[in-house]
Amino acid sequence: MIDRNLGPEAIVSALEEETPDRRPLMWRLEREAPAPALVGALERARRPLTRQLLCDLLGFRLVRSAVPALADALDDPVVGVRASAADALGKIVGYGSRPAPAGLVDAASAAMRDRWAVEESAAVRGVLAFSLALTGDPSVRPVLESALDDPEEQVRSAAESGLARLTVEASS
């Protein structure tokens, strides 16, 4: 059982403890950890794997208050962290039982477009392409259309899927 008063430092410490399997801890944190503590943990974590896992948790939980911290994580020096941050941003603004507020969508979309402009990793560009589509923001269409000519298949495929999603949303 996770203490609901668990702070960011304790979350980071638990995630950085050596273990052959972090899944049970991740499941418990996903169910029980306070959202503000997860955001604070992302801001404090020093190990790349810990930052990546926290981005994943924030995306799974659709923690809207995490958008600024996740936008910052798009500039992480580690590819896996950037990819997880982009994935989480897409989930937060694109999924959920109620639409994300326009300001939140704008912030997530702008951060991902900024990252797109400088991202060299095909893995991250692929995640960004689909996550940009999840925003539902029509201004991302030119980015996705240009990605159809990307040299990497995974980026082209994500852009195709993203454009299809945008087209379906526009016709709904």
mmCIF file of C-alpha atoms in Angstrom:
data_model
loop_
_atom_site.group_PDB
_atom_site.id
_atom_site.type_symbol
_atom_site.label_atom_id
_atom_site.label_comp_id
_atom_site.label_asym_id
_atom_site.label_seq_id
_atom_site.Cartn_x
_atom_site.Cartn_y
_atom_site.Cartn_z
ATOM 1 C CA MET A 1 0.000 0.000 0.000
ATOM 2 C CA ILE A 2 1.283 3.464 -0.890
ATOM 3 C CA ASP A 3 1.004 6.178 1.716
ATOM 4 C CA ARG A 4 -1.235 8.888 0.231
ATOM 5 C CA ASN A 5 1.003 11.437 1.964
ATOM 6 C CA LEU A 6 3.985 10.075 0.047
ATOM 7 C CA GLY A 7 6.164 12.936 -1.121
ATOM 8 C CA PRO A 8 8.194 13.382 -4.306
ATOM 9 C CA GLU A 9 11.478 12.380 -2.666
ATOM 10 C CA ALA A 10 10.018 9.110 -1.404
ATOM 11 C CA ILE A 11 8.629 8.316 -4.870
ATOM 12 C CA VAL A 12 12.006 8.973 -6.494
ATOM 13 C CA SER A 13 13.727 6.854 -3.861
ATOM 14 C CA ALA A 14 11.289 3.968 -4.357
ATOM 15 C CA LEU A 15 11.695 4.065 -8.153
ATOM 16 C CA GLU A 16 15.483 4.167 -7.908
ATOM 17 C CA GLU A 17 15.720 1.199 -5.552
ATOM 18 C CA GLU A 18 17.368 -1.767 -7.244
ATOM 19 C CA THR A 19 14.792 -4.415 -8.077
ATOM 20 C CA PRO A 20 14.410 -7.135 -10.697
ATOM 21 C CA ASP A 21 10.850 -5.965 -11.447
ATOM 22 C CA ARG A 22 9.461 -2.425 -10.991
ATOM 23 C CA ARG A 23 6.027 -3.304 -12.335
ATOM 24 C CA PRO A 24 4.357 -3.915 -8.944
ATOM 25 C CA LEU A 25 5.632 -0.560 -7.707
ATOM 26 C CA MET A 26 4.543 1.176 -10.911
ATOM 27 C CA TRP A 27 1.052 -0.325 -10.612
ATOM 28 C CA ARG A 28 0.761 0.849 -7.027
ATOM 29 C CA LEU A 29 2.023 4.332 -7.861
ATOM 30 C CA GLU A 30 -0.388 4.531 -10.801
ATOM 31 C CA ARG A 31 -3.322 3.660 -8.553
ATOM 32 C CA GLU A 32 -2.396 5.387 -5.330
ATOM 33 C CA ALA A 33 0.315 8.053 -5.524
ATOM 34 C CA PRO A 34 -0.890 11.660 -5.244
ATOM 35 C CA ALA A 35 -0.657 13.409 -8.613
ATOM 36 C CA PRO A 36 1.193 16.464 -7.208
ATOM 37 C CA ALA A 37 3.799 14.149 -5.696
ATOM 38 C CA LEU A 38 4.353 12.448 -9.074
ATOM 39 C CA VAL A 39 4.820 15.842 -10.749
ATOM 40 C CA GLY A 40 7.233 16.899 -8.023
ATOM 41 C CA ALA A 41 9.113 13.635 -8.374
ATOM 42 C CA LEU A 42 9.577 14.228 -12.115
ATOM 43 C CA GLU A 43 10.982 17.662 -11.381
ATOM 44 C CA ARG A 44 13.471 16.183 -8.846
ATOM 45 C CA ALA A 45 14.495 12.885 -10.450
ATOM 46 C CA ARG A 46 18.093 12.661 -11.560
ATOM 47 C CA ARG A 47 18.222 9.191 -13.143
ATOM 48 C CA PRO A 48 16.943 8.944 -16.720
ATOM 49 C CA LEU A 49 14.985 5.721 -16.089
ATOM 50 C CA THR A 50 13.244 7.340 -13.131
ATOM 51 C CA ARG A 51 12.281 10.380 -15.235
ATOM 52 C CA GLN A 52 11.012 8.105 -17.996
ATOM 53 C CA LEU A 53 8.925 6.024 -15.596
ATOM 54 C CA LEU A 54 7.455 9.163 -14.044
ATOM 55 C CA CYS A 55 6.503 10.516 -17.470
ATOM 56 C CA ASP A 56 4.797 7.190 -18.161
ATOM 57 C CA LEU A 57 2.917 7.319 -14.852
ATOM 58 C CA LEU A 58 1.739 10.891 -15.455
ATOM 59 C CA GLY A 59 0.493 9.890 -18.903
ATOM 60 C CA PHE A 60 -1.274 6.768 -17.623
ATOM 61 C CA ARG A 61 -2.969 8.863 -14.953
ATOM 62 C CA LEU A 62 -3.818 11.714 -17.382
ATOM 63 C CA VAL A 63 -2.454 14.245 -14.879
ATOM 64 C CA ARG A 64 -3.295 17.575 -16.458
ATOM 65 C CA SER A 65 -1.273 19.552 -13.921
ATOM 66 C CA ALA A 66 1.821 17.735 -15.247
ATOM 67 C CA VAL A 67 1.753 19.439 -18.654
ATOM 68 C CA PRO A 68 4.386 22.092 -17.776
ATOM 69 C CA ALA A 69 6.764 19.512 -16.260
ATOM 70 C CA LEU A 70 6.251 17.166 -19.216
ATOM 71 C CA ALA A 71 6.844 20.044 -21.641
ATOM 72 C CA ASP A 72 10.161 20.629 -19.855
ATOM 73 C CA ALA A 73 10.947 16.907 -20.125
ATOM 74 C CA LEU A 74 10.740 17.197 -23.916
ATOM 75 C CA ASP A 75 14.178 18.846 -23.659
ATOM 76 C CA ASP A 76 15.692 16.008 -21.627
ATOM 77 C CA PRO A 77 19.072 14.824 -22.957
ATOM 78 C CA VAL A 78 17.827 11.199 -22.973
ATOM 79 C CA VAL A 79 15.782 9.937 -25.931
ATOM 80 C CA GLY A 80 13.586 7.614 -23.836
ATOM 81 C CA VAL A 81 12.582 10.425 -21.503
ATOM 82 C CA ARG A 82 11.693 12.720 -24.414
ATOM 83 C CA ALA A 83 9.629 9.968 -26.050
ATOM 84 C CA SER A 84 7.793 9.197 -22.799
ATOM 85 C CA ALA A 85 7.123 12.906 -22.209
ATOM 86 C CA ALA A 86 5.667 13.294 -25.711
ATOM 87 C CA ASP A 87 3.543 10.182 -25.253
ATOM 88 C CA ALA A 88 2.256 11.434 -21.894
ATOM 89 C CA LEU A 89 1.381 14.867 -23.306
ATOM 90 C CA GLY A 90 -0.591 13.256 -26.121
ATOM 91 C CA LYS A 91 -2.486 11.019 -23.709
ATOM 92 C CA ILE A 92 -3.266 13.856 -21.305
ATOM 93 C CA VAL A 93 -4.786 16.109 -23.948
ATOM 94 C CA GLY A 94 -6.155 13.425 -26.251
ATOM 95 C CA TYR A 95 -7.744 10.899 -23.915
ATOM 96 C CA GLY A 96 -10.028 11.089 -20.952
ATOM 97 C CA SER A 97 -13.701 11.295 -20.250
ATOM 98 C CA ARG A 98 -13.870 15.046 -20.781
ATOM 99 C CA PRO A 99 -12.026 17.237 -23.282
ATOM 100 C CA ALA A 100 -8.894 18.991 -22.079
ATOM 101 C CA PRO A 101 -9.206 22.768 -21.670
ATOM 102 C CA ALA A 102 -8.101 24.740 -24.731
ATOM 103 C CA GLY A 103 -5.226 26.391 -22.872
ATOM 104 C CA LEU A 104 -3.842 23.018 -21.876
ATOM 105 C CA VAL A 105 -4.123 21.711 -25.425
ATOM 106 C CA ASP A 106 -2.400 24.843 -26.729
ATOM 107 C CA ALA A 107 0.445 24.496 -24.224
ATOM 108 C CA ALA A 108 0.999 20.815 -25.009
ATOM 109 C CA SER A 109 0.741 21.378 -28.758
ATOM 110 C CA ALA A 110 3.175 24.307 -28.704
ATOM 111 C CA ALA A 111 5.723 22.394 -26.626
ATOM 112 C CA MET A 112 5.556 19.386 -28.947
ATOM 113 C CA ARG A 113 5.804 21.535 -32.098
ATOM 114 C CA ASP A 114 8.857 23.283 -30.606
ATOM 115 C CA ARG A 115 10.455 19.899 -29.877
ATOM 116 C CA TRP A 116 9.578 18.653 -33.351
ATOM 117 C CA ALA A 117 11.558 21.511 -34.904
ATOM 118 C CA VAL A 118 14.807 20.349 -33.267
ATOM 119 C CA GLU A 119 14.316 16.627 -32.608
ATOM 120 C CA GLU A 120 16.860 14.348 -34.281
ATOM 121 C CA SER A 121 15.699 10.983 -32.934
ATOM 122 C CA ALA A 122 13.339 9.110 -35.229
ATOM 123 C CA ALA A 123 11.890 7.297 -32.209
ATOM 124 C CA VAL A 124 10.933 10.586 -30.571
ATOM 125 C CA ARG A 125 9.694 12.114 -33.851
ATOM 126 C CA GLY A 126 7.414 9.108 -34.303
ATOM 127 C CA VAL A 127 5.890 9.551 -30.866
ATOM 128 C CA LEU A 128 5.637 13.308 -31.371
ATOM 129 C CA ALA A 129 3.807 12.849 -34.675
ATOM 130 C CA PHE A 130 1.028 10.781 -33.171
ATOM 131 C CA SER A 131 0.903 12.782 -29.940
ATOM 132 C CA LEU A 132 0.542 15.994 -31.924
ATOM 133 C CA ALA A 133 -2.473 14.471 -33.649
ATOM 134 C CA LEU A 134 -3.962 13.547 -30.278
ATOM 135 C CA THR A 135 -4.137 17.249 -29.435
ATOM 136 C CA GLY A 136 -6.813 17.632 -32.123
ATOM 137 C CA ASP A 137 -5.192 20.982 -32.915
ATOM 138 C CA PRO A 138 -5.641 21.673 -36.650
ATOM 139 C CA SER A 139 -2.450 23.770 -36.634
ATOM 140 C CA VAL A 140 -0.389 20.562 -36.376
ATOM 141 C CA ARG A 141 -1.564 19.359 -39.805
ATOM 142 C CA PRO A 142 1.368 20.991 -41.696
ATOM 143 C CA VAL A 143 3.857 19.352 -39.323
ATOM 144 C CA LEU A 144 2.270 15.948 -39.894
ATOM 145 C CA GLU A 145 2.075 16.464 -43.645
ATOM 146 C CA SER A 146 5.776 17.323 -43.775
ATOM 147 C CA ALA A 147 6.497 14.201 -41.714
ATOM 148 C CA LEU A 148 5.083 12.070 -44.544
ATOM 149 C CA ASP A 149 8.432 12.704 -46.292
ATOM 150 C CA ASP A 150 10.561 11.791 -43.271
ATOM 151 C CA PRO A 151 13.369 9.350 -44.093
ATOM 152 C CA GLU A 152 12.275 7.057 -41.261
ATOM 153 C CA GLU A 153 9.349 4.678 -41.803
ATOM 154 C CA GLN A 154 8.187 4.855 -38.170
ATOM 155 C CA VAL A 155 7.827 8.636 -38.440
ATOM 156 C CA ARG A 156 5.953 8.427 -41.759
ATOM 157 C CA SER A 157 3.644 5.769 -40.342
ATOM 158 C CA ALA A 158 2.905 7.794 -37.203
ATOM 159 C CA ALA A 159 2.238 10.869 -39.334
ATOM 160 C CA GLU A 160 -0.199 8.911 -41.524
ATOM 161 C CA SER A 161 -2.036 7.615 -38.464
ATOM 162 C CA GLY A 162 -2.051 11.087 -36.951
ATOM 163 C CA LEU A 163 -3.437 12.703 -40.086
ATOM 164 C CA ALA A 164 -6.144 10.044 -40.283
ATOM 165 C CA ARG A 165 -7.076 10.815 -36.676
ATOM 166 C CA LEU A 166 -7.190 14.557 -37.349
ATOM 167 C CA THR A 167 -9.393 13.971 -40.404
ATOM 168 C CA VAL A 168 -11.838 11.827 -38.403
ATOM 169 C CA GLU A 169 -11.977 14.430 -35.615
ATOM 170 C CA ALA A 170 -12.544 17.252 -38.110
ATOM 171 C CA SER A 171 -15.478 15.406 -39.680
ATOM 172 C CA SER A 172 -17.128 14.595 -36.315
#
